[in-house]
mmCIF file of C-alpha atoms in Angstrom:
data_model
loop_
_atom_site.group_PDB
_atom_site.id
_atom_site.type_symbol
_atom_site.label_atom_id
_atom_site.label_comp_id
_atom_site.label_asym_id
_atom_site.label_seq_id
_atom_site.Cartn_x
_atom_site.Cartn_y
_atom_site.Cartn_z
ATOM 1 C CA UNK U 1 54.450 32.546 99.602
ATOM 2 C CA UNK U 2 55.186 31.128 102.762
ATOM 3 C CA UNK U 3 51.618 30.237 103.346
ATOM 4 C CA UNK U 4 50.919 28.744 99.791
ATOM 5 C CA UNK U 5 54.095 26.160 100.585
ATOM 6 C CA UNK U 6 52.608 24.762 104.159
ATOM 7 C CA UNK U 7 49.385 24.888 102.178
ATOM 8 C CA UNK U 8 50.785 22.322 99.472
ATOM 9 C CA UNK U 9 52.861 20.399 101.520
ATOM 10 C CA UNK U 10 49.529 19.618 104.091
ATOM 11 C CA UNK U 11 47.899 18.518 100.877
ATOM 12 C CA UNK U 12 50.623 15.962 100.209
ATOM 13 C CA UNK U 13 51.132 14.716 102.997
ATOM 14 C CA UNK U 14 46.905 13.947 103.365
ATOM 15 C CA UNK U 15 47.391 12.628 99.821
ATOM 16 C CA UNK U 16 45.208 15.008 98.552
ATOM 17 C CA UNK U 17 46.699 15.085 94.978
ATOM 18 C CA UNK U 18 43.640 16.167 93.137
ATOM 19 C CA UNK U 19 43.340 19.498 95.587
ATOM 20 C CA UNK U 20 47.007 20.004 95.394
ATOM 21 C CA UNK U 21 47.043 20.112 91.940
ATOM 22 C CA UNK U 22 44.102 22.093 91.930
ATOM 23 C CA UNK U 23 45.843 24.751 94.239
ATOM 24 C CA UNK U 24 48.573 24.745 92.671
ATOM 25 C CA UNK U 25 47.054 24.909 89.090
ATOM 26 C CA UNK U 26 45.878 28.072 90.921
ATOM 27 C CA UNK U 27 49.015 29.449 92.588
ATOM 28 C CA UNK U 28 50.282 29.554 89.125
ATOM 29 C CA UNK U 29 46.782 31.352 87.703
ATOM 30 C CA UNK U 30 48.046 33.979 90.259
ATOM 31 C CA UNK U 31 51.233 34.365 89.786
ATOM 32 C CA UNK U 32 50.565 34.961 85.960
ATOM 33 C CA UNK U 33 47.994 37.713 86.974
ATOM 34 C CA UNK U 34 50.037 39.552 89.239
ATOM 35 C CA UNK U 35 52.709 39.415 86.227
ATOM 36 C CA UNK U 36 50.461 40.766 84.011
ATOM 37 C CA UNK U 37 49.284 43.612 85.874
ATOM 38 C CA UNK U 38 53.098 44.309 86.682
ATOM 39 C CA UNK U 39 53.348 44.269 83.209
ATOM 40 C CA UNK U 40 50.107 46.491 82.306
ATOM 41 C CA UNK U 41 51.195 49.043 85.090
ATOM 42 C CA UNK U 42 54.703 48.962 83.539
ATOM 43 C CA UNK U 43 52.939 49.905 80.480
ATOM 44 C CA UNK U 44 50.891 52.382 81.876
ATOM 45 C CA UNK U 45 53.739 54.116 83.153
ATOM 46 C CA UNK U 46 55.836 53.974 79.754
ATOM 47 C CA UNK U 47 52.753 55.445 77.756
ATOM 48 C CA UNK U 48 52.779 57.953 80.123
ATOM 49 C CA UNK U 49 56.352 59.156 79.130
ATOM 50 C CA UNK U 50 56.046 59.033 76.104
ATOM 51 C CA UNK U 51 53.333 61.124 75.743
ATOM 52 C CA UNK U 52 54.596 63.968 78.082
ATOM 53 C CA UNK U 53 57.810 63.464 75.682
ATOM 54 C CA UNK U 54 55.952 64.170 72.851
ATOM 55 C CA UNK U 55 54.260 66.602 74.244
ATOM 56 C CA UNK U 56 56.993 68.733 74.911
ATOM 57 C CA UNK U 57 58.360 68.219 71.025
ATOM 58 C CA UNK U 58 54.901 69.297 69.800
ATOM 59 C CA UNK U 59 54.829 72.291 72.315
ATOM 60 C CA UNK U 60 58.038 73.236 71.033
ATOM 61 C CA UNK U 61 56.600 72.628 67.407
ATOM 62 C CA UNK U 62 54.058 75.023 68.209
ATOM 63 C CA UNK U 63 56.015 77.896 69.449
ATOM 64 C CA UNK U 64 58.112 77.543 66.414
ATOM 65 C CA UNK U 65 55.281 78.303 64.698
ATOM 66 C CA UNK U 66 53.565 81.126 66.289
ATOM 67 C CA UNK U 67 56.975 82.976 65.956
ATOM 68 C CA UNK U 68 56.876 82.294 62.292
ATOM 69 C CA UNK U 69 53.182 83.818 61.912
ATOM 70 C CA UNK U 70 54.702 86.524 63.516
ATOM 71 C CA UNK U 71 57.701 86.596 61.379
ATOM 72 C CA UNK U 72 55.187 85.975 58.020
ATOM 73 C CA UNK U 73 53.256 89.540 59.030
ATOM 74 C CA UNK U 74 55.677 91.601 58.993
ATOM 75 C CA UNK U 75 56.773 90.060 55.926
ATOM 76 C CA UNK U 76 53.464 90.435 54.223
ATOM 77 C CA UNK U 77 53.810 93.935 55.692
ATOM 78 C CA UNK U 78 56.817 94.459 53.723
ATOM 79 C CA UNK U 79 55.963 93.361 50.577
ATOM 80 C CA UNK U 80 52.511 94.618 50.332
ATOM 81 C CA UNK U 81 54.150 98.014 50.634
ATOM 82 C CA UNK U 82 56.846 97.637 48.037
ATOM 83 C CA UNK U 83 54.504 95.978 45.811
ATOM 84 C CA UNK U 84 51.893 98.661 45.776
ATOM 85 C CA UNK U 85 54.847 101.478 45.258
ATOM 86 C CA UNK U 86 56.170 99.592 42.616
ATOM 87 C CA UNK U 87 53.052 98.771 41.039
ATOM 88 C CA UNK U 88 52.107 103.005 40.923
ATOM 89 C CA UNK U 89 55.569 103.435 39.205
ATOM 90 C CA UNK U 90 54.561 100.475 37.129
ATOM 91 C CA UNK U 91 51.846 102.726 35.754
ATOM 92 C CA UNK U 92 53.749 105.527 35.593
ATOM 93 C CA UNK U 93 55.891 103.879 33.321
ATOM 94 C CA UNK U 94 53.009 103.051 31.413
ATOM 95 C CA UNK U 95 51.631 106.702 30.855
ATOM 96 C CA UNK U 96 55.010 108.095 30.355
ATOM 97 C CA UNK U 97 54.581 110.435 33.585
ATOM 98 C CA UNK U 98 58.105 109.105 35.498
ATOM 99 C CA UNK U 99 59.639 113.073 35.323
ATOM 100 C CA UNK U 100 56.832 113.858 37.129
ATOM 101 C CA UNK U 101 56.642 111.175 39.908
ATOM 102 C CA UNK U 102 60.285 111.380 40.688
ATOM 103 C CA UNK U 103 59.631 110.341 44.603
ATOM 104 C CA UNK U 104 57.526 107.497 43.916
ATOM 105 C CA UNK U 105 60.876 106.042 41.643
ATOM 106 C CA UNK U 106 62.869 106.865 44.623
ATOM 107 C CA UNK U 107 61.310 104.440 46.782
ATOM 108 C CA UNK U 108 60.726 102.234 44.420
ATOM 109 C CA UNK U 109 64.568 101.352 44.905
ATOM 110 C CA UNK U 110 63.135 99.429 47.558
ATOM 111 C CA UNK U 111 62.283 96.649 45.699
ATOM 112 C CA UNK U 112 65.993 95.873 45.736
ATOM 113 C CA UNK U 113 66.243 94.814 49.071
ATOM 114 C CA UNK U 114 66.008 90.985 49.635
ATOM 115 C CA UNK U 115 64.049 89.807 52.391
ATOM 116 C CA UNK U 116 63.970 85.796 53.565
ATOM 117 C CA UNK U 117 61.362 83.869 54.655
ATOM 118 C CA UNK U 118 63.446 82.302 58.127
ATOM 119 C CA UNK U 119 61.818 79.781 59.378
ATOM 120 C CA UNK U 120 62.714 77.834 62.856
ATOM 121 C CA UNK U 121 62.132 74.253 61.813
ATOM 122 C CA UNK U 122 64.162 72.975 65.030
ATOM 123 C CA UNK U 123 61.363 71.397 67.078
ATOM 124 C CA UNK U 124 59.954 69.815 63.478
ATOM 125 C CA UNK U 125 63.436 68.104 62.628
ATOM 126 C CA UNK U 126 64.307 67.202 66.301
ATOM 127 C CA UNK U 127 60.945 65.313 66.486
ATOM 128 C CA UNK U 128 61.550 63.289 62.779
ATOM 129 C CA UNK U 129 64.657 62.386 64.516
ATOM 130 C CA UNK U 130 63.149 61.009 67.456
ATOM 131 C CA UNK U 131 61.491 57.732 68.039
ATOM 132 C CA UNK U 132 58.144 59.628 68.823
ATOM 133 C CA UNK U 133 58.128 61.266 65.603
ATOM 134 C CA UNK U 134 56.247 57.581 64.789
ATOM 135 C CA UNK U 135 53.446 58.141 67.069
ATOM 136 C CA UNK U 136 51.517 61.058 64.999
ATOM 137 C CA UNK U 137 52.981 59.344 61.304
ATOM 138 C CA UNK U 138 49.673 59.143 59.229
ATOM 139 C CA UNK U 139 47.880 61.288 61.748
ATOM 140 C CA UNK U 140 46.159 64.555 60.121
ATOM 141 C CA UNK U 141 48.821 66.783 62.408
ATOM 142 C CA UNK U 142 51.468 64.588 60.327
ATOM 143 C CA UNK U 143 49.900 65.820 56.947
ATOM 144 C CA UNK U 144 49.788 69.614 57.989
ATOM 145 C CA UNK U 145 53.412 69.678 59.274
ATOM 146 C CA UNK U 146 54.038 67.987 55.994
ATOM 147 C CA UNK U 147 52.628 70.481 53.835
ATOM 148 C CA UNK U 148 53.875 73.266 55.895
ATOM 149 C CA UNK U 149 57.139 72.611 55.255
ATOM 150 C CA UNK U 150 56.535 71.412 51.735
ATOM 151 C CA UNK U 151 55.323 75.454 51.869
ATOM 152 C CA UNK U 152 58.633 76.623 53.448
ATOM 153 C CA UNK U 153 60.502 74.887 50.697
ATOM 154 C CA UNK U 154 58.801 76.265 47.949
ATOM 155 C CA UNK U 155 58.768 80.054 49.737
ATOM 156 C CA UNK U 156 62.111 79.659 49.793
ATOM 157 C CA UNK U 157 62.549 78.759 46.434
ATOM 158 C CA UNK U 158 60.425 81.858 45.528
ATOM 159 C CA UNK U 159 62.432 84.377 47.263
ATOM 160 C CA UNK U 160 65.526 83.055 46.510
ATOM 161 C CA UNK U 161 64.723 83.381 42.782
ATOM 162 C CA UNK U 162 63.680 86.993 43.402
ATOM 163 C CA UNK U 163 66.383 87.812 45.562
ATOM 164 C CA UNK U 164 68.961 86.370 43.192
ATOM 165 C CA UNK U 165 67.492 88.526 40.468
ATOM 166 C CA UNK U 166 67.474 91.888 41.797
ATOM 167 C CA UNK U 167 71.638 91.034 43.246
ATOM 168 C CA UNK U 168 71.635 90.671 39.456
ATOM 169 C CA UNK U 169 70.082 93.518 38.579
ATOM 170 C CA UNK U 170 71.396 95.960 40.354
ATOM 171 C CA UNK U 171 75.349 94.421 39.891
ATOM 172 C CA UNK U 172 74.365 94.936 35.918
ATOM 173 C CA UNK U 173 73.757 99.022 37.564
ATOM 174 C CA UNK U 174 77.088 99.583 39.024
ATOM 175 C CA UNK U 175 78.677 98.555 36.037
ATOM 176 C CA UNK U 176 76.667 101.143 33.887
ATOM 177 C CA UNK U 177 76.170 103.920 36.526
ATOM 178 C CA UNK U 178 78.255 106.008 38.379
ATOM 179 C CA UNK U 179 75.642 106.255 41.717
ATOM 180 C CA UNK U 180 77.804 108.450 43.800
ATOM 181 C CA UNK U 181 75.031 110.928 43.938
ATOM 182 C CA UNK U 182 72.468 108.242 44.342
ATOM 183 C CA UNK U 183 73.574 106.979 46.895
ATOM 184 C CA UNK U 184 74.371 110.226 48.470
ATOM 185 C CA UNK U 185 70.915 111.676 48.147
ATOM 186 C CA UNK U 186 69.735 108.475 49.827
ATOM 187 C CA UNK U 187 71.824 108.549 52.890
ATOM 188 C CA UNK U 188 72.668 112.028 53.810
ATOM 189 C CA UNK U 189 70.807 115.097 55.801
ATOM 190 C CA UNK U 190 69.624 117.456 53.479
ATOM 191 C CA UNK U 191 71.251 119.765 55.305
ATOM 192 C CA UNK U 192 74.379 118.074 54.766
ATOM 193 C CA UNK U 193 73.639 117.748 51.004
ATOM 194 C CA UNK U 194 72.472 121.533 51.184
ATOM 195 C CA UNK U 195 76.199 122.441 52.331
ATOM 196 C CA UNK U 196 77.637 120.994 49.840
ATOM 197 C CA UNK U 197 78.650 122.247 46.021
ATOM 198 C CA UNK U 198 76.506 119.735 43.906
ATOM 199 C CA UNK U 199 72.957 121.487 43.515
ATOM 200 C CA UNK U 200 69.593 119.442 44.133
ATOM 201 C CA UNK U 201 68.945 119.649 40.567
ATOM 202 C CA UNK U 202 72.087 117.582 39.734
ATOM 203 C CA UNK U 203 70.870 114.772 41.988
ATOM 204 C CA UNK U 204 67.600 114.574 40.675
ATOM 205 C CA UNK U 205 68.598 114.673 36.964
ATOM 206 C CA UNK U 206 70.889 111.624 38.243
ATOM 207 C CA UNK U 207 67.932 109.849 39.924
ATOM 208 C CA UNK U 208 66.044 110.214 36.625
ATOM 209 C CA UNK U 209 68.827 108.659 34.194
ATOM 210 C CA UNK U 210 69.210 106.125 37.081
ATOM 211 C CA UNK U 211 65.360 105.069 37.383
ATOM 212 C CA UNK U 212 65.056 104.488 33.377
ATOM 213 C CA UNK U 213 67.623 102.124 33.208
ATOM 214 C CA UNK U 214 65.904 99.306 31.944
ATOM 215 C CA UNK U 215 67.210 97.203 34.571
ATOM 216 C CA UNK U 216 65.570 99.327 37.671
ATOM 217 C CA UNK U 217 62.696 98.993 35.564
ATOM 218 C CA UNK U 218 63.028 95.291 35.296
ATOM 219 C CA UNK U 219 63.070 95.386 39.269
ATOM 220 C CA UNK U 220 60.115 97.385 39.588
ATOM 221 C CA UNK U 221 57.823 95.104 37.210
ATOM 222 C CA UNK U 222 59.050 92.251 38.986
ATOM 223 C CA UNK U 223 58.117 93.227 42.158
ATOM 224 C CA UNK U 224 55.148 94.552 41.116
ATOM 225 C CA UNK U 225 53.611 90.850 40.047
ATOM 226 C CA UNK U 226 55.582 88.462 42.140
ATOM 227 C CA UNK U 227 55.094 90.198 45.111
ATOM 228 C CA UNK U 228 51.631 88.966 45.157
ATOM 229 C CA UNK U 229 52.526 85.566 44.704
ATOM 230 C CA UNK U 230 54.507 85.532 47.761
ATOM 231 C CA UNK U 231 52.148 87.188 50.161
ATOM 232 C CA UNK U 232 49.898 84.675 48.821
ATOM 233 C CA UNK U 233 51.691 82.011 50.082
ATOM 234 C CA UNK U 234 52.765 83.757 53.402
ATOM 235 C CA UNK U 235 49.077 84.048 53.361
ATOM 236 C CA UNK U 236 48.672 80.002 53.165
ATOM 237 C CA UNK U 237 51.849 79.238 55.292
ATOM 238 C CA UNK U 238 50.123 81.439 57.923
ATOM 239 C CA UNK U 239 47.319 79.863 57.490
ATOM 240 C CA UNK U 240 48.283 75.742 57.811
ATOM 241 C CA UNK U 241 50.223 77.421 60.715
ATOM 242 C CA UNK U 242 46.808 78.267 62.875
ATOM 243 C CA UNK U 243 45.993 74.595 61.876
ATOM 244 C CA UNK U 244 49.015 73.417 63.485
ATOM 245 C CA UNK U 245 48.672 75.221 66.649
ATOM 246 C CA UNK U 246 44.701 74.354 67.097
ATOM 247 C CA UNK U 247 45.710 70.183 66.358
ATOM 248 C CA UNK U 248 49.022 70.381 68.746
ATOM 249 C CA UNK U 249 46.056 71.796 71.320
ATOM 250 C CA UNK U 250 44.107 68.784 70.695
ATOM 251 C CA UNK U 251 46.685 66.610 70.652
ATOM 252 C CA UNK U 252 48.403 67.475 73.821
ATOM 253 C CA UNK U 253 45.060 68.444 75.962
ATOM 254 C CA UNK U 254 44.094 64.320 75.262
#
């Protein structure tokens, strides 16, 4: 700078005006460049941030989601099990053979439990409440996060309707039965049951009056049809998750 004001005062004093304005037209020309590139590289840094911010929402995003794959398997597991046991005793009910398939009624008392869909939606919400969640809006990774938690929503909706059915269900039971030795023949040793006064035959004639109750049976059929419906969806939740994972690659490898 020091050199650009001897520079300009030379040209005065030679009464040079039309050079001086000249260099000084192009002092200024320079000045305004080296702004903008202090500017650009400003930018350049900024964008930079940001993306390695975003990057670590979205790679928090996607290990949300690989645990819930893993969490939807065993799920599917789960159901798939229940469902086909409840849809044999289904049958059975059907052909009138439930004195003879005693066992399969037994487990069918699985269809009571309630199992939830628990997704971790952390990384998802933390990044809507961040100003980066605006750099993949209208992107095709903003449109499968959408409908994968549209999906959770609805799942949840699903079980919750189940689940809420079956705490019916079965507090409609203990109102009717006495399951003493239901729930005894469930939870003990047969060898403690064996050393005890109440013969087998007593527990399964009380398994039998307890599995015709038209509200096990209720239970049974419903698991035996909706259960499909939800390892559908798992299915398609599982699914838009491997499409997640595979655009949050793409996304962060750019």
């Amino acid at each position: 700078m020091k050199l650009f004001r001897k520079t300009r005062h030379k040209l005065l004093l030679d009464n040079k005006k039309t050079q001086y304005l000249k260099y000084a037209l192009g002092e200024i020309i320079l000045v305004v460049i080296g702004i903008l590139i202090a500017l650009q590289i400003n930018n350049w840094n900024q964008s930079i941030k940001d993306k390695d911010s975003l990057n670590e929402y979205l790679t928090k995003i996607k290990t949300h989601t690989s645990e819930d794959i893993e969490q939807l398997e065993e799920l599917k597991k789960g159901r798939k099990q229940i469902g086909d046991i409840c849809k044999k005793a289904r049958n059975s009910i059907l052909n009138k053979t439930e004195n003879e398939n005693l066992f399969l009624f037994k487990v069918s008392g699985a269809a009571f439990a309630d199992f939830y869909f628990k997704p971790n939606v952390g990384g998802y919400e933390s990044l809507k409440s961040s100003e980066y969640y605006g750099k993949i809006n209208n992107t095709g990774l903003d449109s499968l996060l959408a409908k994968y938690h549209g999906l959770v929503d609805i799942i949840a909706e699903n079980e919750k309707s189940y689940n809420e059915s079956t705490v019916y269900q079965e507090n409609y039971l203990d109102t009717q039965f006495d399951r003493s030795l239901i729930l005894a023949s469930a939870f003990m040793s047969k060898d403690s049951l064996d050393a005890k006064a109440t013969p087998q035959s007593e527990y399964d004639r009380a398994f039998i009056e307890y599995t015709s109750k038209p509200a096990y049976r209720n239970v049974i059929s419903l698991a035996a049809w909706q259960f499909d419906t939800m390892i559908d969806q798992y299915n398609q939740l599982t699914a838009l998750g491997h499409e997640i994972i595979r655009e949050i690659d793409i996304v962060t490898q750019e």
